[in-house]
Amino acid sequence: AQKVTQAQTEISVVEKEDVTLDCVYETRDTTYYLFWYKQPPSGELVFLIRRNSFDEQNEISGRYSWNFQKSTSSFNFTITASQVVDSAVYFCALSEAGDNNNDMRFGAGTRLTVKP
Amino acid sequence: DSGVTQTPKHLITATGQRVTLRCSPRSGDLSVYWYQQSLDQGLQFLIQYYNGEERAKGNILERFSAQQFPDLHSELNLSSLELGDSALYFCASSVGAGFGYGYTFGSGTRLTVV
């Protein structure tokens, strides 16, 4: 079963627009972590944020903000005033306490293109 | 620079061949994870090592194997290569063995099997 769903395969916006990337997860654990990673065209995976299941506070870091809602099992990511350099594939991931594999389950990713 | 070093960056080889991918984790990290990223399968967990011991196995084929050495670097061996093994292979490291630590990824090795 798909643990992490990123329904938006591709999004295209014009520079300075705000954009929200959706992430819906599925778990029976009460203890888990959620992550967002960025994969720019160069290919590396860059860590953006980690949030544990007991902390539902929204977080803002510069132009980036994250909205965690346990009631809807969502951990959405918003980029405000997007820039061309934000163009990348963004991955949401889940790590569960009860997962014997200790691995991180990634969504399929959302490709964001920011046009000048 | 993430601190996780993967070599080589690119590898082109023929079907049936064997290759070794190398990963040096970030200083202080004891866990190494290997992931495969292909176009149709996304990011798939292969295997985890913690302080030299295999800790967890994911969707790793029998033709693939890995190990972590006393200096904590890790190698992923891929043998009897098939066209479908062409992918980006990532190594990641974390300080602990359990969930929730979050990973630091290397820049990946792009394997092309022709």
Tab-separated table of C-alpha atoms in Angstrom:
chain	number	residue	atom	x	y	z
A	1	ALA	CA	0.000	0.000	0.000
A	2	GLN	CA	1.191	3.475	-0.810
A	3	LYS	CA	2.316	5.069	2.425
A	4	VAL	CA	3.032	8.513	1.059
A	5	THR	CA	0.986	10.061	-1.714
A	6	GLN	CA	2.006	13.114	-3.636
A	7	ALA	CA	-0.888	13.501	-5.997
A	8	GLN	CA	0.627	16.362	-7.965
A	9	THR	CA	3.028	14.883	-10.475
A	10	GLU	CA	4.033	18.199	-12.000
A	11	ILE	CA	3.347	21.819	-11.183
A	12	SER	CA	4.340	24.821	-13.242
A	13	VAL	CA	4.181	28.371	-11.926
A	14	VAL	CA	5.512	31.754	-12.879
A	15	GLU	CA	8.134	33.379	-10.716
A	16	LYS	CA	6.798	35.155	-7.607
A	17	GLU	CA	3.697	33.001	-7.444
A	18	ASP	CA	3.015	31.026	-4.288
A	19	VAL	CA	2.788	27.268	-4.684
A	20	THR	CA	1.719	24.457	-2.370
A	21	LEU	CA	2.917	20.897	-2.724
A	22	ASP	CA	0.595	18.328	-1.201
A	23	CYS	CA	1.597	15.281	0.790
A	24	VAL	CA	-0.790	12.756	2.299
A	25	TYR	CA	0.530	9.883	4.357
A	26	GLU	CA	-0.829	6.689	5.779
A	27	THR	CA	0.250	5.083	9.022
A	28	ARG	CA	-1.150	3.208	11.984
A	29	ASP	CA	1.692	4.276	14.216
A	30	THR	CA	1.185	7.089	16.669
A	31	THR	CA	4.893	7.851	16.553
A	32	TYR	CA	6.386	8.759	13.222
A	33	TYR	CA	8.420	11.372	11.412
A	34	LEU	CA	7.701	13.216	8.213
A	35	PHE	CA	10.281	14.739	5.926
A	36	TRP	CA	10.611	16.869	2.837
A	37	TYR	CA	13.548	16.612	0.455
A	38	LYS	CA	14.429	18.654	-2.610
A	39	GLN	CA	16.083	17.154	-5.684
A	40	PRO	CA	17.338	19.915	-8.006
A	41	PRO	CA	18.348	19.169	-11.606
A	42	SER	CA	21.863	18.341	-10.433
A	43	GLY	CA	20.392	15.217	-8.826
A	44	GLU	CA	21.360	15.333	-5.179
A	45	LEU	CA	18.722	15.000	-2.467
A	46	VAL	CA	18.667	17.947	-0.101
A	47	PHE	CA	17.032	17.695	3.317
A	48	LEU	CA	14.491	20.438	3.992
A	49	ILE	CA	12.591	19.554	7.147
A	50	ARG	CA	11.804	16.842	9.687
A	51	ARG	CA	8.667	16.870	11.794
A	52	ASN	CA	7.620	14.360	14.447
A	53	SER	CA	4.051	13.233	14.917
A	54	PHE	CA	3.688	14.963	18.261
A	55	ASP	CA	4.497	18.390	16.948
A	56	GLU	CA	1.722	19.850	14.844
A	57	GLN	CA	3.055	23.369	14.905
A	58	ASN	CA	3.441	24.847	11.489
A	59	GLU	CA	6.939	25.856	10.561
A	60	ILE	CA	8.272	28.707	8.502
A	61	SER	CA	11.784	29.021	7.159
A	62	GLY	CA	12.229	32.004	4.926
A	63	ARG	CA	10.016	31.518	1.889
A	64	TYR	CA	9.251	27.928	2.882
A	65	SER	CA	6.463	26.874	5.194
A	66	TRP	CA	4.994	23.554	6.196
A	67	ASN	CA	1.490	22.745	7.360
A	68	PHE	CA	1.140	19.514	9.329
A	69	GLN	CA	-2.412	18.339	9.997
A	70	LYS	CA	-2.827	14.965	11.666
A	71	SER	CA	-6.593	15.120	11.245
A	72	THR	CA	-6.182	14.882	7.491
A	73	SER	CA	-2.841	13.015	7.516
A	74	SER	CA	-1.278	15.754	5.487
A	75	PHE	CA	2.055	17.532	5.544
A	76	ASN	CA	1.895	20.189	2.879
A	77	PHE	CA	4.739	22.413	1.749
A	78	THR	CA	4.283	25.970	0.536
A	79	ILE	CA	6.813	28.093	-1.274
A	80	THR	CA	6.021	31.793	-1.139
A	81	ALA	CA	7.151	34.104	-3.922
A	82	SER	CA	8.672	31.240	-5.894
A	83	GLN	CA	11.963	31.675	-7.710
A	84	VAL	CA	13.502	29.915	-10.681
A	85	VAL	CA	15.999	28.258	-8.326
A	86	ASP	CA	13.091	26.495	-6.631
A	87	SER	CA	12.653	24.370	-9.746
A	88	ALA	CA	13.231	20.807	-8.583
A	89	VAL	CA	11.526	17.577	-7.684
A	90	TYR	CA	10.250	17.618	-4.125
A	91	PHE	CA	9.788	14.438	-2.128
A	92	CYS	CA	7.757	13.867	0.990
A	93	ALA	CA	8.780	10.897	3.158
A	94	LEU	CA	7.568	8.980	6.197
A	95	SER	CA	9.493	7.086	8.852
A	96	GLU	CA	7.465	4.989	11.301
A	97	ALA	CA	8.389	3.746	14.737
A	98	GLY	CA	6.776	0.372	14.110
A	99	ASP	CA	8.510	-0.205	10.814
A	100	ASN	CA	11.040	-2.950	11.378
A	101	ASN	CA	12.907	-1.909	8.300
A	102	ASN	CA	13.871	1.477	9.754
A	103	ASP	CA	13.668	2.885	6.282
A	104	MET	CA	12.084	6.017	4.986
A	105	ARG	CA	9.148	5.672	2.606
A	106	PHE	CA	9.155	8.276	-0.129
A	107	GLY	CA	6.320	9.622	-2.176
A	108	ALA	CA	6.615	9.652	-5.942
A	109	GLY	CA	7.665	13.282	-5.914
A	110	THR	CA	6.292	16.482	-7.395
A	111	ARG	CA	8.226	18.183	-10.163
A	112	LEU	CA	8.015	21.937	-9.719
A	113	THR	CA	8.946	24.211	-12.590
A	114	VAL	CA	9.199	27.917	-11.898
A	115	LYS	CA	9.271	29.984	-15.052
A	116	PRO	CA	10.822	33.453	-15.189
B	1	ASP	CA	28.781	19.300	0.099
B	2	SER	CA	26.558	17.069	2.242
B	3	GLY	CA	29.461	15.177	3.772
B	4	VAL	CA	28.369	11.872	2.233
B	5	THR	CA	30.703	10.889	-0.592
B	6	GLN	CA	29.702	8.555	-3.366
B	7	THR	CA	31.939	7.280	-6.113
B	8	PRO	CA	31.862	7.056	-9.005
B	9	LYS	CA	29.374	9.714	-10.079
B	10	HIS	CA	28.686	8.024	-13.383
B	11	LEU	CA	29.106	4.462	-14.529
B	12	ILE	CA	28.355	2.928	-17.897
B	13	THR	CA	28.638	-0.816	-18.236
B	14	ALA	CA	27.333	-3.697	-20.290
B	15	THR	CA	24.672	-6.232	-19.410
B	16	GLY	CA	25.969	-9.186	-17.457
B	17	GLN	CA	28.755	-7.205	-15.852
B	18	ARG	CA	29.409	-6.494	-12.172
B	19	VAL	CA	30.026	-3.102	-10.611
B	20	THR	CA	30.809	-1.753	-7.161
B	21	LEU	CA	29.468	1.523	-5.845
B	22	ARG	CA	31.197	3.127	-2.913
B	23	CYS	CA	29.907	5.365	-0.149
B	24	SER	CA	31.636	7.185	2.692
B	25	PRO	CA	29.166	8.387	5.309
B	26	ARG	CA	29.195	11.773	6.984
B	27	SER	CA	31.672	11.981	9.823
B	28	GLY	CA	30.097	10.600	13.007
B	29	ASP	CA	27.268	8.783	11.248
B	30	LEU	CA	27.105	5.064	11.902
B	31	SER	CA	24.217	4.107	9.635
B	32	VAL	CA	24.405	3.780	5.886
B	33	TYR	CA	21.385	3.303	3.665
B	34	TRP	CA	21.261	2.460	-0.014
B	35	TYR	CA	18.403	3.605	-2.232
B	36	GLN	CA	17.662	3.067	-5.898
B	37	GLN	CA	15.889	5.766	-7.883
B	38	SER	CA	14.476	4.713	-11.211
B	39	LEU	CA	11.933	6.485	-13.389
B	40	ASP	CA	9.200	3.913	-12.919
B	41	GLN	CA	9.838	2.863	-9.305
B	42	GLY	CA	10.755	6.111	-7.610
B	43	LEU	CA	13.009	5.982	-4.561
B	44	GLN	CA	13.251	2.423	-3.300
B	45	PHE	CA	15.017	1.370	-0.118
B	46	LEU	CA	17.556	-1.380	-0.698
B	47	ILE	CA	19.485	-2.038	2.482
B	48	GLN	CA	20.752	-0.505	5.724
B	49	TYR	CA	23.936	-1.078	7.684
B	50	TYR	CA	24.632	0.129	11.184
B	51	ASN	CA	28.148	0.085	12.568
B	52	GLY	CA	29.187	-2.746	10.287
B	53	GLU	CA	26.136	-4.942	10.705
B	54	GLU	CA	23.245	-5.384	8.307
B	55	ARG	CA	20.239	-3.799	10.006
B	56	ALA	CA	17.399	-3.854	7.532
B	57	LYS	CA	16.652	-5.078	4.058
B	58	GLY	CA	14.228	-3.656	1.565
B	59	ASN	CA	13.583	-4.466	-2.055
B	60	ILE	CA	17.098	-5.581	-2.810
B	61	LEU	CA	17.583	-8.154	-5.531
B	62	GLU	CA	19.600	-11.298	-4.880
B	63	ARG	CA	22.051	-10.133	-7.545
B	64	PHE	CA	22.838	-7.151	-5.340
B	65	SER	CA	24.820	-7.227	-2.139
B	66	ALA	CA	26.375	-4.718	0.200
B	67	GLN	CA	28.673	-4.443	3.132
B	68	GLN	CA	29.928	-1.871	5.580
B	69	PHE	CA	33.580	-1.912	6.524
B	70	PRO	CA	35.239	-1.146	9.895
B	71	ASP	CA	35.969	2.412	8.753
B	72	LEU	CA	32.195	2.674	8.123
B	73	HIS	CA	32.377	3.152	4.399
B	74	SER	CA	30.005	0.947	2.456
B	75	GLU	CA	30.005	-0.750	-0.902
B	76	LEU	CA	27.041	-1.850	-2.989
B	77	ASN	CA	27.828	-4.652	-5.413
B	78	LEU	CA	25.598	-5.156	-8.409
B	79	SER	CA	26.143	-8.255	-10.504
B	80	SER	CA	24.702	-9.869	-13.631
B	81	LEU	CA	23.508	-6.428	-14.579
B	82	GLU	CA	20.373	-5.997	-16.637
B	83	LEU	CA	19.092	-3.024	-18.587
B	84	GLY	CA	16.481	-2.468	-15.904
B	85	ASP	CA	19.175	-1.882	-13.297
B	86	SER	CA	19.932	1.471	-14.893
B	87	ALA	CA	19.127	3.990	-12.201
B	88	LEU	CA	20.460	6.548	-9.805
B	89	TYR	CA	21.824	4.859	-6.688
B	90	PHE	CA	21.915	6.931	-3.536
B	91	CYS	CA	23.737	6.350	-0.347
B	92	ALA	CA	22.542	8.112	2.784
B	93	SER	CA	23.859	8.211	6.306
B	94	SER	CA	22.449	9.007	9.720
B	95	VAL	CA	23.863	9.098	13.200
B	96	GLY	CA	21.573	6.450	14.635
B	97	ALA	CA	20.099	3.162	13.565
B	98	GLY	CA	16.479	3.730	14.291
B	99	PHE	CA	13.715	5.648	12.715
B	100	GLY	CA	13.333	9.367	12.726
B	101	TYR	CA	16.934	10.443	12.495
B	102	GLY	CA	16.614	11.690	8.961
B	103	TYR	CA	19.197	11.050	6.342
B	104	THR	CA	21.945	12.974	4.673
B	105	PHE	CA	22.186	11.849	1.091
B	106	GLY	CA	25.186	11.658	-1.161
B	107	SER	CA	25.051	13.021	-4.688
B	108	GLY	CA	24.359	9.580	-6.136
B	109	THR	CA	25.898	7.274	-8.700
B	110	ARG	CA	24.194	7.209	-12.068
B	111	LEU	CA	24.433	3.705	-13.473
B	112	THR	CA	23.702	3.094	-17.115
B	113	VAL	CA	23.578	-0.494	-18.322
B	114	VAL	CA	23.840	-0.850	-22.089
